[in-house]
């Protein structure tokens, strides 16, 4: 039986996790800067770690960037749910606006995350799959929480299509605003995106005329 060494009272697994976290923080600092300049060498310099430790956690730079993108996406989801729990509403439109506003607060509090998400989205290998998984996850959350909360059936194919359409659309609008392609204030963006989500929740299980739910 091999026992991993403990240094300074910190186990090996914990040290590896701390190094991974430091590398992700450094990646955010690099991508979140105005020039969005990132390389293995720069990440290591910012984190204070050697390349040996970089490759202990990530196979390459793209893998770090996808991990950072997923981390930001998780922060967005957590803040969206937390906002609704803190400000529950019986009105669907208001609930969706609150969810989106809470999610967007991640970028308001730390603009580096907005710049990093945009930089990664511009062409990182593996991002397509990561983004698809995130859209599916957000859509499932929309179905499970808002659908149930407002009495909409959520177990139909049409329901999932509606939620995917809404989430994908809201993300594209957000991307366009962050990228400067669309000129909206944060309040206006919350109204637009919240409206997209609310409209889709209302249509979650609306069957076609003469058709049975899927």
CSV table of C-alpha atoms in Angstrom, one decimal:
chain,number,residue,atom,x,y,z
A,1,UNK,CA,0.0,0.0,0.0
A,2,UNK,CA,1.4,3.4,-1.1
A,3,UNK,CA,0.8,6.3,1.2
A,4,UNK,CA,1.0,9.8,-0.3
A,5,UNK,CA,3.2,12.3,1.6
A,6,UNK,CA,1.8,15.2,3.5
A,7,UNK,CA,3.6,18.5,3.5
A,8,UNK,CA,2.7,21.3,5.9
A,9,UNK,CA,-0.3,19.3,7.0
A,10,UNK,CA,-1.7,19.3,3.4
A,11,UNK,CA,-2.4,16.0,1.7
A,12,UNK,CA,-1.1,15.4,-1.9
A,13,UNK,CA,-4.6,15.4,-3.4
A,14,UNK,CA,-5.4,18.7,-1.7
A,15,UNK,CA,-2.1,20.2,-3.0
A,16,UNK,CA,-2.9,19.1,-6.5
A,17,UNK,CA,-6.4,20.7,-6.3
A,18,UNK,CA,-4.9,23.9,-5.0
A,19,UNK,CA,-2.5,24.0,-7.9
A,20,UNK,CA,-5.3,23.4,-10.3
A,21,UNK,CA,-7.3,26.2,-8.8
A,22,UNK,CA,-4.3,28.5,-9.0
A,23,UNK,CA,-3.9,27.7,-12.6
A,24,UNK,CA,-7.6,28.4,-13.4
A,25,UNK,CA,-7.3,31.7,-11.5
A,26,UNK,CA,-4.3,32.5,-13.5
A,27,UNK,CA,-6.1,31.6,-16.7
A,28,UNK,CA,-9.0,33.9,-15.7
A,29,UNK,CA,-6.5,36.7,-15.1
A,30,UNK,CA,-4.8,36.2,-18.5
A,31,UNK,CA,-8.0,35.9,-20.5
A,32,UNK,CA,-9.8,38.5,-18.5
A,33,UNK,CA,-7.2,41.1,-19.2
A,34,UNK,CA,-7.8,43.7,-21.9
A,35,UNK,CA,-5.5,41.9,-24.4
A,36,UNK,CA,-6.8,38.5,-23.5
A,37,UNK,CA,-3.2,37.1,-24.0
A,38,UNK,CA,-2.8,33.6,-22.8
A,39,UNK,CA,-0.1,30.9,-23.1
A,40,UNK,CA,1.2,28.1,-20.9
A,41,UNK,CA,4.2,30.2,-20.0
A,42,UNK,CA,2.1,33.2,-19.0
A,43,UNK,CA,-0.4,31.1,-17.0
A,44,UNK,CA,2.6,29.5,-15.1
A,45,UNK,CA,4.1,32.9,-14.5
A,46,UNK,CA,0.9,34.4,-13.1
A,47,UNK,CA,0.2,31.3,-10.9
A,48,UNK,CA,3.8,31.0,-9.7
A,49,UNK,CA,3.9,27.4,-10.8
A,50,UNK,CA,6.1,25.5,-13.2
A,51,UNK,CA,5.1,23.9,-16.4
A,52,UNK,CA,5.4,20.6,-14.7
A,53,UNK,CA,2.5,21.4,-12.5
A,54,UNK,CA,0.5,22.9,-15.4
A,55,UNK,CA,0.7,19.5,-17.3
A,56,UNK,CA,-0.2,17.7,-14.0
A,57,UNK,CA,-3.6,19.3,-14.2
A,58,UNK,CA,-4.2,20.0,-18.0
A,59,UNK,CA,-3.2,18.2,-21.1
A,60,UNK,CA,-2.9,21.5,-23.0
A,61,UNK,CA,-4.0,25.1,-23.0
A,62,UNK,CA,-7.3,24.4,-24.7
A,63,UNK,CA,-8.2,22.0,-21.9
A,64,UNK,CA,-7.6,24.7,-19.3
A,65,UNK,CA,-9.7,27.2,-21.2
A,66,UNK,CA,-12.6,24.8,-21.5
A,67,UNK,CA,-12.4,24.0,-17.8
A,68,UNK,CA,-12.4,27.8,-17.1
A,69,UNK,CA,-15.5,28.2,-19.4
A,70,UNK,CA,-17.3,25.4,-17.5
A,71,UNK,CA,-16.4,27.0,-14.2
A,72,UNK,CA,-17.8,30.4,-15.3
A,73,UNK,CA,-21.0,28.7,-16.6
A,74,UNK,CA,-21.4,26.9,-13.2
A,75,UNK,CA,-21.1,30.3,-11.4
A,76,UNK,CA,-23.8,31.7,-13.7
A,77,UNK,CA,-26.2,28.9,-13.0
A,78,UNK,CA,-25.6,29.1,-9.2
A,79,UNK,CA,-26.2,32.8,-9.1
A,80,UNK,CA,-29.4,32.6,-11.3
A,81,UNK,CA,-31.0,30.0,-9.0
A,82,UNK,CA,-29.8,31.9,-5.9
A,83,UNK,CA,-31.4,35.1,-7.1
A,84,UNK,CA,-34.8,33.4,-7.6
A,85,UNK,CA,-34.6,31.8,-4.2
A,86,UNK,CA,-33.8,35.1,-2.6
A,87,UNK,CA,-36.6,36.9,-4.5
A,88,UNK,CA,-39.4,34.4,-5.3
A,89,UNK,CA,-42.1,35.6,-7.5
A,90,UNK,CA,-45.5,34.3,-8.5
A,91,UNK,CA,-45.3,36.2,-11.8
A,92,UNK,CA,-43.5,34.1,-14.5
A,93,UNK,CA,-42.1,37.1,-16.4
A,94,UNK,CA,-40.7,38.6,-13.2
A,95,UNK,CA,-39.2,35.2,-12.1
A,96,UNK,CA,-37.4,34.8,-15.4
A,97,UNK,CA,-36.1,38.4,-15.3
A,98,UNK,CA,-34.8,37.7,-11.7
A,99,UNK,CA,-33.1,34.5,-12.8
A,100,UNK,CA,-31.4,36.1,-15.7
A,101,UNK,CA,-30.4,39.2,-13.7
A,102,UNK,CA,-28.9,37.0,-11.0
A,103,UNK,CA,-27.0,35.0,-13.6
A,104,UNK,CA,-25.7,38.1,-15.3
A,105,UNK,CA,-24.5,39.5,-12.0
A,106,UNK,CA,-21.5,37.1,-12.3
A,107,UNK,CA,-20.2,39.4,-15.2
A,108,UNK,CA,-21.1,42.6,-13.4
A,109,UNK,CA,-19.1,41.7,-10.3
A,110,UNK,CA,-16.2,40.4,-12.2
A,111,UNK,CA,-15.8,41.7,-15.8
A,112,UNK,CA,-12.9,39.4,-16.3
A,113,UNK,CA,-15.3,36.5,-16.5
A,114,UNK,CA,-17.2,38.2,-19.3
A,115,UNK,CA,-14.0,38.9,-21.3
A,116,UNK,CA,-12.7,35.3,-20.6
A,117,UNK,CA,-15.9,33.7,-21.7
A,118,UNK,CA,-15.9,35.7,-24.9
A,119,UNK,CA,-12.2,35.0,-25.6
A,120,UNK,CA,-12.7,31.2,-25.0
A,121,UNK,CA,-15.8,31.2,-27.2
A,122,UNK,CA,-13.8,32.7,-30.1
A,123,UNK,CA,-12.2,29.4,-31.1
A,124,UNK,CA,-11.0,27.1,-28.3
A,125,UNK,CA,-10.9,23.4,-29.4
A,126,UNK,CA,-13.6,21.5,-27.5
A,127,UNK,CA,-15.7,24.5,-26.7
A,128,UNK,CA,-18.6,23.4,-29.0
A,129,UNK,CA,-19.2,20.3,-26.9
A,130,UNK,CA,-18.8,22.2,-23.7
A,131,UNK,CA,-21.2,24.9,-24.8
A,132,UNK,CA,-23.8,22.2,-26.0
A,133,UNK,CA,-23.6,20.6,-22.6
A,134,UNK,CA,-24.1,23.9,-20.8
A,135,UNK,CA,-27.1,24.8,-22.9
A,136,UNK,CA,-28.6,21.3,-22.2
A,137,UNK,CA,-27.9,21.7,-18.5
A,138,UNK,CA,-29.5,25.2,-18.4
A,139,UNK,CA,-32.5,24.0,-20.3
A,140,UNK,CA,-33.0,21.1,-18.0
A,141,UNK,CA,-32.9,23.4,-15.0
A,142,UNK,CA,-35.5,25.7,-16.7
A,143,UNK,CA,-37.7,22.7,-17.2
A,144,UNK,CA,-37.3,21.2,-13.8
A,145,UNK,CA,-37.6,24.4,-11.8
A,146,UNK,CA,-39.7,27.0,-13.6
A,147,UNK,CA,-41.9,24.4,-15.4
A,148,UNK,CA,-42.8,22.8,-12.1
A,149,UNK,CA,-43.0,26.1,-10.2
A,150,UNK,CA,-45.6,27.5,-12.6
A,151,UNK,CA,-47.6,24.3,-13.2
A,152,UNK,CA,-46.3,23.5,-16.7
A,153,UNK,CA,-45.8,19.8,-17.7
A,154,UNK,CA,-42.2,19.2,-18.4
A,155,UNK,CA,-42.0,15.7,-19.7
A,156,UNK,CA,-42.6,16.2,-23.4
A,157,UNK,CA,-40.4,16.5,-26.4
A,158,UNK,CA,-42.0,19.9,-27.2
A,159,UNK,CA,-41.2,21.1,-23.8
A,160,UNK,CA,-37.5,20.3,-24.1
A,161,UNK,CA,-37.3,21.9,-27.6
A,162,UNK,CA,-38.9,25.1,-26.3
A,163,UNK,CA,-36.5,25.3,-23.3
A,164,UNK,CA,-33.4,24.6,-25.5
A,165,UNK,CA,-34.6,27.3,-28.0
A,166,UNK,CA,-35.1,29.9,-25.2
A,167,UNK,CA,-31.8,29.2,-23.4
A,168,UNK,CA,-29.8,29.1,-26.6
A,169,UNK,CA,-31.4,32.4,-27.7
A,170,UNK,CA,-30.8,34.1,-24.4
A,171,UNK,CA,-27.1,33.0,-24.5
A,172,UNK,CA,-26.7,34.3,-28.0
A,173,UNK,CA,-28.2,37.7,-27.1
A,174,UNK,CA,-26.0,37.9,-24.0
A,175,UNK,CA,-22.9,37.1,-26.1
A,176,UNK,CA,-23.9,39.8,-28.6
A,177,UNK,CA,-24.3,42.4,-25.9
A,178,UNK,CA,-21.0,41.5,-24.2
A,179,UNK,CA,-19.3,41.6,-27.5
A,180,UNK,CA,-20.7,45.0,-28.4
A,181,UNK,CA,-22.7,43.8,-31.3
A,182,UNK,CA,-26.0,44.8,-29.7
A,183,UNK,CA,-26.5,47.9,-27.6
A,184,UNK,CA,-28.6,47.1,-24.6
A,185,UNK,CA,-28.3,48.2,-20.9
A,186,UNK,CA,-28.2,45.4,-18.3
A,187,UNK,CA,-31.8,46.2,-17.4
A,188,UNK,CA,-32.9,46.0,-21.0
A,189,UNK,CA,-31.0,42.8,-21.5
A,190,UNK,CA,-32.6,41.2,-18.4
A,191,UNK,CA,-36.1,42.2,-19.8
A,192,UNK,CA,-35.4,40.8,-23.2
A,193,UNK,CA,-33.8,37.5,-22.0
A,194,UNK,CA,-36.3,37.1,-19.3
A,195,UNK,CA,-39.1,37.5,-21.8
A,196,UNK,CA,-37.6,34.8,-24.0
A,197,UNK,CA,-37.4,32.4,-21.1
A,198,UNK,CA,-40.9,33.2,-19.9
A,199,UNK,CA,-42.4,32.9,-23.4
A,200,UNK,CA,-40.9,29.4,-23.8
A,201,UNK,CA,-42.1,28.2,-20.3
A,202,UNK,CA,-45.6,29.2,-21.3
A,203,UNK,CA,-45.2,27.0,-24.4
A,204,UNK,CA,-43.5,24.1,-22.7
A,205,UNK,CA,-46.2,21.6,-23.3
A,206,UNK,CA,-48.7,23.4,-25.5
A,207,UNK,CA,-49.7,20.6,-27.9
A,208,UNK,CA,-50.3,21.2,-31.5
A,209,UNK,CA,-53.9,21.3,-32.6
A,210,UNK,CA,-55.2,17.7,-32.9
A,211,UNK,CA,-51.9,16.3,-31.6
A,212,UNK,CA,-51.1,14.5,-28.4
A,213,UNK,CA,-48.2,15.5,-26.2
A,214,UNK,CA,-45.0,13.7,-27.1
